[in-house]
Amino acid sequence: MTQNNLLSRISIDSNICFGKPCIRGHRIWVSLILDFLASGMTVEELLEEYPGIEREDVLACIAYGAELARDCYVEIPVGKKKVVLK
């Protein structure tokens, strides 16, 4: 699947989940899926936990996060200094 096809699996509706990006047709926040992946959960574990979603939905969440990261600056503390990633 291409990046655009993956991103078509994400929806944003101000009347659903406070307008947060969700997996299309579900009330599962993209940020929730990314948090689970960041904590070490595998794609397979996510699919077991949320049987209504597909592998491509999880990949779409990752693609969405990657798109956001291209345009954002994140301050990361390193020791006592802050490093700004561009």
Backbone atoms as SQL, in Angstrom:
CREATE TABLE atoms (id INTEGER PRIMARY KEY, chain TEXT, resi INTEGER, resn TEXT, atom TEXT, x REAL, y REAL, z REAL);
INSERT INTO atoms VALUES
  (1, 'A', 1, 'MET', 'N', 0.839, -1.195, 0.000),
  (2, 'A', 1, 'MET', 'CA', 0.000, 0.000, 0.000),
  (3, 'A', 1, 'MET', 'C', 0.877, 1.249, 0.000),
  (4, 'A', 2, 'THR', 'N', 0.416, 2.256, -0.695),
  (5, 'A', 2, 'THR', 'CA', 1.147, 3.513, -0.707),
  (6, 'A', 2, 'THR', 'C', 0.805, 4.321, 0.540),
  (7, 'A', 3, 'GLN', 'N', 1.613, 5.335, 0.791),
  (8, 'A', 3, 'GLN', 'CA', 1.393, 6.203, 1.949),
  (9, 'A', 3, 'GLN', 'C', -0.002, 6.833, 1.890),
  (10, 'A', 4, 'ASN', 'N', -0.413, 7.300, 0.715),
  (11, 'A', 4, 'ASN', 'CA', -1.742, 7.922, 0.594),
  (12, 'A', 4, 'ASN', 'C', -2.858, 6.930, 0.864),
  (13, 'A', 5, 'ASN', 'N', -2.710, 5.691, 0.395),
  (14, 'A', 5, 'ASN', 'CA', -3.726, 4.674, 0.670),
  (15, 'A', 5, 'ASN', 'C', -3.811, 4.386, 2.161),
  (16, 'A', 6, 'LEU', 'N', -2.648, 4.328, 2.809),
  (17, 'A', 6, 'LEU', 'CA', -2.648, 4.094, 4.251),
  (18, 'A', 6, 'LEU', 'C', -3.345, 5.241, 4.973),
  (19, 'A', 7, 'LEU', 'N', -3.003, 6.464, 4.599),
  (20, 'A', 7, 'LEU', 'CA', -3.577, 7.614, 5.292),
  (21, 'A', 7, 'LEU', 'C', -5.078, 7.732, 5.066),
  (22, 'A', 8, 'SER', 'N', -5.607, 7.116, 4.027),
  (23, 'A', 8, 'SER', 'CA', -7.057, 7.142, 3.807),
  (24, 'A', 8, 'SER', 'C', -7.789, 6.319, 4.865),
  (25, 'A', 9, 'ARG', 'N', -7.053, 5.540, 5.635),
  (26, 'A', 9, 'ARG', 'CA', -7.651, 4.752, 6.716),
  (27, 'A', 9, 'ARG', 'C', -7.817, 5.568, 8.000),
  (28, 'A', 10, 'ILE', 'N', -7.339, 6.810, 7.999),
  (29, 'A', 10, 'ILE', 'CA', -7.430, 7.685, 9.168),
  (30, 'A', 10, 'ILE', 'C', -8.519, 8.721, 8.913),
  (31, 'A', 11, 'SER', 'N', -9.339, 8.976, 9.927),
  (32, 'A', 11, 'SER', 'CA', -10.381, 9.999, 9.783),
  (33, 'A', 11, 'SER', 'C', -10.315, 10.980, 10.942),
  (34, 'A', 12, 'ILE', 'N', -10.736, 12.200, 10.645),
  (35, 'A', 12, 'ILE', 'CA', -10.836, 13.244, 11.666),
  (36, 'A', 12, 'ILE', 'C', -12.217, 13.864, 11.519),
  (37, 'A', 13, 'ASP', 'N', -12.990, 13.779, 12.590),
  (38, 'A', 13, 'ASP', 'CA', -14.352, 14.317, 12.589),
  (39, 'A', 13, 'ASP', 'C', -14.548, 15.024, 13.923),
  (40, 'A', 14, 'SER', 'N', -14.862, 16.302, 13.875),
  (41, 'A', 14, 'SER', 'CA', -14.996, 17.075, 15.112),
  (42, 'A', 14, 'SER', 'C', -16.090, 16.534, 16.029),
  (43, 'A', 15, 'ASN', 'N', -16.989, 15.716, 15.507),
  (44, 'A', 15, 'ASN', 'CA', -18.072, 15.144, 16.315),
  (45, 'A', 15, 'ASN', 'C', -17.728, 13.772, 16.891),
  (46, 'A', 16, 'ILE', 'N', -16.566, 13.253, 16.557),
  (47, 'A', 16, 'ILE', 'CA', -16.166, 11.924, 17.027),
  (48, 'A', 16, 'ILE', 'C', -14.828, 12.026, 17.749),
  (49, 'A', 17, 'CYS', 'N', -14.787, 11.525, 18.966),
  (50, 'A', 17, 'CYS', 'CA', -13.551, 11.486, 19.769),
  (51, 'A', 17, 'CYS', 'C', -12.871, 12.843, 19.857),
  (52, 'A', 18, 'PHE', 'N', -13.665, 13.891, 20.044),
  (53, 'A', 18, 'PHE', 'CA', -13.142, 15.245, 20.240),
  (54, 'A', 18, 'PHE', 'C', -12.322, 15.740, 19.051),
  (55, 'A', 19, 'GLY', 'N', -12.553, 15.179, 17.867),
  (56, 'A', 19, 'GLY', 'CA', -11.823, 15.605, 16.678),
  (57, 'A', 19, 'GLY', 'C', -10.425, 15.042, 16.556),
  (58, 'A', 20, 'LYS', 'N', -10.099, 14.080, 17.405),
  (59, 'A', 20, 'LYS', 'CA', -8.770, 13.464, 17.328),
  (60, 'A', 20, 'LYS', 'C', -8.723, 12.492, 16.151),
  (61, 'A', 21, 'PRO', 'N', -7.562, 12.359, 15.516),
  (62, 'A', 21, 'PRO', 'CA', -7.431, 11.393, 14.415),
  (63, 'A', 21, 'PRO', 'C', -7.698, 9.975, 14.917),
  (64, 'A', 22, 'CYS', 'N', -8.556, 9.264, 14.206),
  (65, 'A', 22, 'CYS', 'CA', -8.940, 7.896, 14.574),
  (66, 'A', 22, 'CYS', 'C', -8.799, 6.977, 13.372),
  (67, 'A', 23, 'ILE', 'N', -8.776, 5.691, 13.661),
  (68, 'A', 23, 'ILE', 'CA', -8.848, 4.704, 12.592),
  (69, 'A', 23, 'ILE', 'C', -10.259, 4.782, 12.024),
  (70, 'A', 24, 'ARG', 'N', -10.361, 4.946, 10.706),
  (71, 'A', 24, 'ARG', 'CA', -11.658, 5.124, 10.035),
  (72, 'A', 24, 'ARG', 'C', -12.627, 4.004, 10.423),
  (73, 'A', 25, 'GLY', 'N', -13.833, 4.414, 10.831),
  (74, 'A', 25, 'GLY', 'CA', -14.868, 3.457, 11.195),
  (75, 'A', 25, 'GLY', 'C', -14.770, 2.946, 12.619),
  (76, 'A', 26, 'HIS', 'N', -13.784, 3.441, 13.368),
  (77, 'A', 26, 'HIS', 'CA', -13.589, 3.023, 14.758),
  (78, 'A', 26, 'HIS', 'C', -13.353, 4.262, 15.611),
  (79, 'A', 27, 'ARG', 'N', -13.536, 4.125, 16.878),
  (80, 'A', 27, 'ARG', 'CA', -13.246, 5.217, 17.803),
  (81, 'A', 27, 'ARG', 'C', -11.934, 4.927, 18.529),
  (82, 'A', 28, 'ILE', 'N', -10.966, 4.519, 17.753),
  (83, 'A', 28, 'ILE', 'CA', -9.638, 4.196, 18.287),
  (84, 'A', 28, 'ILE', 'C', -8.680, 5.283, 17.822),
  (85, 'A', 29, 'TRP', 'N', -8.153, 6.045, 18.776),
  (86, 'A', 29, 'TRP', 'CA', -7.266, 7.157, 18.453),
  (87, 'A', 29, 'TRP', 'C', -5.958, 6.656, 17.860),
  (88, 'A', 30, 'VAL', 'N', -5.456, 7.384, 16.882),
  (89, 'A', 30, 'VAL', 'CA', -4.133, 7.103, 16.314),
  (90, 'A', 30, 'VAL', 'C', -3.080, 7.177, 17.419),
  (91, 'A', 31, 'SER', 'N', -3.190, 8.174, 18.280),
  (92, 'A', 31, 'SER', 'CA', -2.199, 8.344, 19.348),
  (93, 'A', 31, 'SER', 'C', -2.189, 7.158, 20.305),
  (94, 'A', 32, 'LEU', 'N', -3.337, 6.538, 20.531),
  (95, 'A', 32, 'LEU', 'CA', -3.404, 5.359, 21.396),
  (96, 'A', 32, 'LEU', 'C', -2.598, 4.209, 20.789),
  (97, 'A', 33, 'ILE', 'N', -2.795, 3.976, 19.489),
  (98, 'A', 33, 'ILE', 'CA', -2.059, 2.911, 18.810),
  (99, 'A', 33, 'ILE', 'C', -0.564, 3.200, 18.853),
  (100, 'A', 34, 'LEU', 'N', -0.169, 4.451, 18.597),
  (101, 'A', 34, 'LEU', 'CA', 1.252, 4.808, 18.628),
  (102, 'A', 34, 'LEU', 'C', 1.833, 4.655, 20.030),
  (103, 'A', 35, 'ASP', 'N', 1.055, 5.012, 21.048),
  (104, 'A', 35, 'ASP', 'CA', 1.511, 4.828, 22.434),
  (105, 'A', 35, 'ASP', 'C', 1.742, 3.351, 22.745),
  (106, 'A', 36, 'PHE', 'N', 0.813, 2.498, 22.317),
  (107, 'A', 36, 'PHE', 'CA', 0.979, 1.059, 22.543),
  (108, 'A', 36, 'PHE', 'C', 2.227, 0.535, 21.845),
  (109, 'A', 37, 'LEU', 'N', 2.438, 0.945, 20.606),
  (110, 'A', 37, 'LEU', 'CA', 3.628, 0.501, 19.874),
  (111, 'A', 37, 'LEU', 'C', 4.895, 1.001, 20.554),
  (112, 'A', 38, 'ALA', 'N', 4.885, 2.254, 21.011),
  (113, 'A', 38, 'ALA', 'CA', 6.051, 2.830, 21.682),
  (114, 'A', 38, 'ALA', 'C', 6.363, 2.118, 22.991),
  (115, 'A', 39, 'SER', 'N', 5.335, 1.567, 23.628),
  (116, 'A', 39, 'SER', 'CA', 5.551, 0.867, 24.899),
  (117, 'A', 39, 'SER', 'C', 6.029, -0.570, 24.696),
  (118, 'A', 40, 'GLY', 'N', 6.129, -0.990, 23.421),
  (119, 'A', 40, 'GLY', 'CA', 6.655, -2.323, 23.146),
  (120, 'A', 40, 'GLY', 'C', 5.641, -3.332, 22.659),
  (121, 'A', 41, 'MET', 'N', 4.380, -2.947, 22.586),
  (122, 'A', 41, 'MET', 'CA', 3.359, -3.868, 22.094),
  (123, 'A', 41, 'MET', 'C', 3.613, -4.132, 20.611),
  (124, 'A', 42, 'THR', 'N', 3.417, -5.361, 20.185),
  (125, 'A', 42, 'THR', 'CA', 3.619, -5.704, 18.781),
  (126, 'A', 42, 'THR', 'C', 2.330, -5.470, 17.989),
  (127, 'A', 43, 'VAL', 'N', 2.472, -5.432, 16.680),
  (128, 'A', 43, 'VAL', 'CA', 1.299, -5.280, 15.819),
  (129, 'A', 43, 'VAL', 'C', 0.346, -6.444, 16.052),
  (130, 'A', 44, 'GLU', 'N', 0.891, -7.643, 16.185),
  (131, 'A', 44, 'GLU', 'CA', 0.060, -8.827, 16.410),
  (132, 'A', 44, 'GLU', 'C', -0.723, -8.710, 17.713),
  (133, 'A', 45, 'GLU', 'N', -0.076, -8.207, 18.764),
  (134, 'A', 45, 'GLU', 'CA', -0.767, -8.023, 20.046),
  (135, 'A', 45, 'GLU', 'C', -1.888, -6.989, 19.916),
  (136, 'A', 46, 'LEU', 'N', -1.631, -5.920, 19.163),
  (137, 'A', 46, 'LEU', 'CA', -2.670, -4.908, 18.939),
  (138, 'A', 46, 'LEU', 'C', -3.869, -5.499, 18.217),
  (139, 'A', 47, 'LEU', 'N', -3.595, -6.338, 17.218),
  (140, 'A', 47, 'LEU', 'CA', -4.682, -6.948, 16.453),
  (141, 'A', 47, 'LEU', 'C', -5.491, -7.912, 17.312),
  (142, 'A', 48, 'GLU', 'N', -4.843, -8.559, 18.273),
  (143, 'A', 48, 'GLU', 'CA', -5.575, -9.423, 19.209),
  (144, 'A', 48, 'GLU', 'C', -6.423, -8.584, 20.159),
  (145, 'A', 49, 'GLU', 'N', -5.860, -7.465, 20.617),
  (146, 'A', 49, 'GLU', 'CA', -6.558, -6.586, 21.561),
  (147, 'A', 49, 'GLU', 'C', -7.738, -5.867, 20.897),
  (148, 'A', 50, 'TYR', 'N', -7.565, -5.514, 19.637),
  (149, 'A', 50, 'TYR', 'CA', -8.596, -4.806, 18.872),
  (150, 'A', 50, 'TYR', 'C', -8.909, -5.608, 17.610),
  (151, 'A', 51, 'PRO', 'N', -9.718, -6.653, 17.719),
  (152, 'A', 51, 'PRO', 'CA', -9.963, -7.544, 16.578),
  (153, 'A', 51, 'PRO', 'C', -10.685, -6.882, 15.403),
  (154, 'A', 52, 'GLY', 'N', -11.258, -5.722, 15.590),
  (155, 'A', 52, 'GLY', 'CA', -11.959, -5.041, 14.507),
  (156, 'A', 52, 'GLY', 'C', -11.054, -4.287, 13.550),
  (157, 'A', 53, 'ILE', 'N', -9.774, -4.128, 13.927),
  (158, 'A', 53, 'ILE', 'CA', -8.868, -3.401, 13.042),
  (159, 'A', 53, 'ILE', 'C', -7.971, -4.374, 12.288),
  (160, 'A', 54, 'GLU', 'N', -7.360, -3.870, 11.227),
  (161, 'A', 54, 'GLU', 'CA', -6.482, -4.678, 10.385),
  (162, 'A', 54, 'GLU', 'C', -5.049, -4.174, 10.492),
  (163, 'A', 55, 'ARG', 'N', -4.132, -5.012, 10.057),
  (164, 'A', 55, 'ARG', 'CA', -2.715, -4.650, 10.066),
  (165, 'A', 55, 'ARG', 'C', -2.490, -3.308, 9.357),
  (166, 'A', 56, 'GLU', 'N', -3.177, -3.098, 8.241),
  (167, 'A', 56, 'GLU', 'CA', -3.029, -1.857, 7.484),
  (168, 'A', 56, 'GLU', 'C', -3.477, -0.642, 8.286),
  (169, 'A', 57, 'ASP', 'N', -4.421, -0.827, 9.212),
  (170, 'A', 57, 'ASP', 'CA', -4.846, 0.274, 10.078),
  (171, 'A', 57, 'ASP', 'C', -3.703, 0.696, 11.000),
  (172, 'A', 58, 'VAL', 'N', -2.993, -0.278, 11.540),
  (173, 'A', 58, 'VAL', 'CA', -1.851, 0.020, 12.409),
  (174, 'A', 58, 'VAL', 'C', -0.763, 0.712, 11.594),
  (175, 'A', 59, 'LEU', 'N', -0.503, 0.212, 10.392),
  (176, 'A', 59, 'LEU', 'CA', 0.492, 0.846, 9.524),
  (177, 'A', 59, 'LEU', 'C', 0.074, 2.269, 9.173),
  (178, 'A', 60, 'ALA', 'N', -1.225, 2.488, 9.015),
  (179, 'A', 60, 'ALA', 'CA', -1.728, 3.833, 8.730),
  (180, 'A', 60, 'ALA', 'C', -1.454, 4.771, 9.901),
  (181, 'A', 61, 'CYS', 'N', -1.585, 4.273, 11.119),
  (182, 'A', 61, 'CYS', 'CA', -1.283, 5.090, 12.300),
  (183, 'A', 61, 'CYS', 'C', 0.189, 5.484, 12.314),
  (184, 'A', 62, 'ILE', 'N', 1.054, 4.546, 11.980),
  (185, 'A', 62, 'ILE', 'CA', 2.490, 4.833, 11.921),
  (186, 'A', 62, 'ILE', 'C', 2.767, 5.860, 10.823),
  (187, 'A', 63, 'ALA', 'N', 2.145, 5.683, 9.669),
  (188, 'A', 63, 'ALA', 'CA', 2.330, 6.625, 8.559),
  (189, 'A', 63, 'ALA', 'C', 1.849, 8.022, 8.945),
  (190, 'A', 64, 'TYR', 'N', 0.740, 8.090, 9.664),
  (191, 'A', 64, 'TYR', 'CA', 0.203, 9.381, 10.104),
  (192, 'A', 64, 'TYR', 'C', 1.196, 10.061, 11.049),
  (193, 'A', 65, 'GLY', 'N', 1.723, 9.293, 11.999),
  (194, 'A', 65, 'GLY', 'CA', 2.715, 9.840, 12.922),
  (195, 'A', 65, 'GLY', 'C', 3.960, 10.323, 12.196),
  (196, 'A', 66, 'ALA', 'N', 4.385, 9.587, 11.176),
  (197, 'A', 66, 'ALA', 'CA', 5.557, 9.980, 10.392),
  (198, 'A', 66, 'ALA', 'C', 5.295, 11.293, 9.659),
  (199, 'A', 67, 'GLU', 'N', 4.100, 11.449, 9.110),
  (200, 'A', 67, 'GLU', 'CA', 3.756, 12.697, 8.417),
  (201, 'A', 67, 'GLU', 'C', 3.802, 13.877, 9.381),
  (202, 'A', 68, 'LEU', 'N', 3.263, 13.694, 10.579),
  (203, 'A', 68, 'LEU', 'CA', 3.288, 14.776, 11.566),
  (204, 'A', 68, 'LEU', 'C', 4.710, 15.121, 11.969),
  (205, 'A', 69, 'ALA', 'N', 5.551, 14.116, 12.114),
  (206, 'A', 69, 'ALA', 'CA', 6.927, 14.334, 12.558),
  (207, 'A', 69, 'ALA', 'C', 7.737, 15.122, 11.533),
  (208, 'A', 70, 'ARG', 'N', 7.371, 15.055, 10.279),
  (209, 'A', 70, 'ARG', 'CA', 8.099, 15.801, 9.250),
  (210, 'A', 70, 'ARG', 'C', 7.961, 17.311, 9.436),
  (211, 'A', 71, 'ASP', 'N', 6.868, 17.743, 10.034),
  (212, 'A', 71, 'ASP', 'CA', 6.592, 19.171, 10.155),
  (213, 'A', 71, 'ASP', 'C', 6.690, 19.708, 11.578),
  (214, 'A', 72, 'CYS', 'N', 7.084, 18.887, 12.524),
  (215, 'A', 72, 'CYS', 'CA', 7.105, 19.311, 13.922),
  (216, 'A', 72, 'CYS', 'C', 8.526, 19.359, 14.461),
  (217, 'A', 73, 'TYR', 'N', 8.708, 20.196, 15.444),
  (218, 'A', 73, 'TYR', 'CA', 9.956, 20.248, 16.179),
  (219, 'A', 73, 'TYR', 'C', 9.675, 19.723, 17.578),
  (220, 'A', 74, 'VAL', 'N', 10.537, 18.867, 18.052),
  (221, 'A', 74, 'VAL', 'CA', 10.337, 18.254, 19.358),
  (222, 'A', 74, 'VAL', 'C', 11.551, 18.547, 20.223),
  (223, 'A', 75, 'GLU', 'N', 11.320, 19.094, 21.410),
  (224, 'A', 75, 'GLU', 'CA', 12.418, 19.323, 22.346),
  (225, 'A', 75, 'GLU', 'C', 12.640, 18.056, 23.146),
  (226, 'A', 76, 'ILE', 'N', 13.872, 17.579, 23.112),
  (227, 'A', 76, 'ILE', 'CA', 14.223, 16.371, 23.848),
  (228, 'A', 76, 'ILE', 'C', 15.329, 16.724, 24.828),
  (229, 'A', 77, 'PRO', 'N', 15.090, 16.542, 26.146),
  (230, 'A', 77, 'PRO', 'CA', 16.138, 16.843, 27.117),
  (231, 'A', 77, 'PRO', 'C', 17.276, 15.829, 27.027),
  (232, 'A', 78, 'VAL', 'N', 18.499, 16.348, 26.940),
  (233, 'A', 78, 'VAL', 'CA', 19.692, 15.503, 26.921),
  (234, 'A', 78, 'VAL', 'C', 20.559, 15.991, 28.066),
  (235, 'A', 79, 'GLY', 'N', 20.638, 15.188, 29.112),
  (236, 'A', 79, 'GLY', 'CA', 21.345, 15.647, 30.304),
  (237, 'A', 79, 'GLY', 'C', 20.623, 16.868, 30.840),
  (238, 'A', 80, 'LYS', 'N', 21.360, 17.982, 30.974),
  (239, 'A', 80, 'LYS', 'CA', 20.748, 19.219, 31.448),
  (240, 'A', 80, 'LYS', 'C', 20.455, 20.175, 30.302),
  (241, 'A', 81, 'LYS', 'N', 20.791, 19.763, 29.080),
  (242, 'A', 81, 'LYS', 'CA', 20.546, 20.606, 27.913),
  (243, 'A', 81, 'LYS', 'C', 19.335, 20.078, 27.161),
  (244, 'A', 82, 'LYS', 'N', 18.708, 20.970, 26.434),
  (245, 'A', 82, 'LYS', 'CA', 17.613, 20.550, 25.562),
  (246, 'A', 82, 'LYS', 'C', 18.116, 20.577, 24.130),
  (247, 'A', 83, 'VAL', 'N', 17.798, 19.543, 23.403),
  (248, 'A', 83, 'VAL', 'CA', 18.155, 19.459, 21.996),
  (249, 'A', 83, 'VAL', 'C', 16.869, 19.575, 21.197),
  (250, 'A', 84, 'VAL', 'N', 16.871, 20.429, 20.194),
  (251, 'A', 84, 'VAL', 'CA', 15.695, 20.585, 19.344),
  (252, 'A', 84, 'VAL', 'C', 15.946, 19.833, 18.055),
  (253, 'A', 85, 'LEU', 'N', 15.101, 18.838, 17.790),
  (254, 'A', 85, 'LEU', 'CA', 15.201, 18.071, 16.554),
  (255, 'A', 85, 'LEU', 'C', 14.362, 18.752, 15.497),
  (256, 'A', 86, 'LYS', 'N', 14.939, 18.923, 14.330),
  (257, 'A', 86, 'LYS', 'CA', 14.212, 19.563, 13.225),
  (258, 'A', 86, 'LYS', 'C', 13.905, 18.552, 12.173);
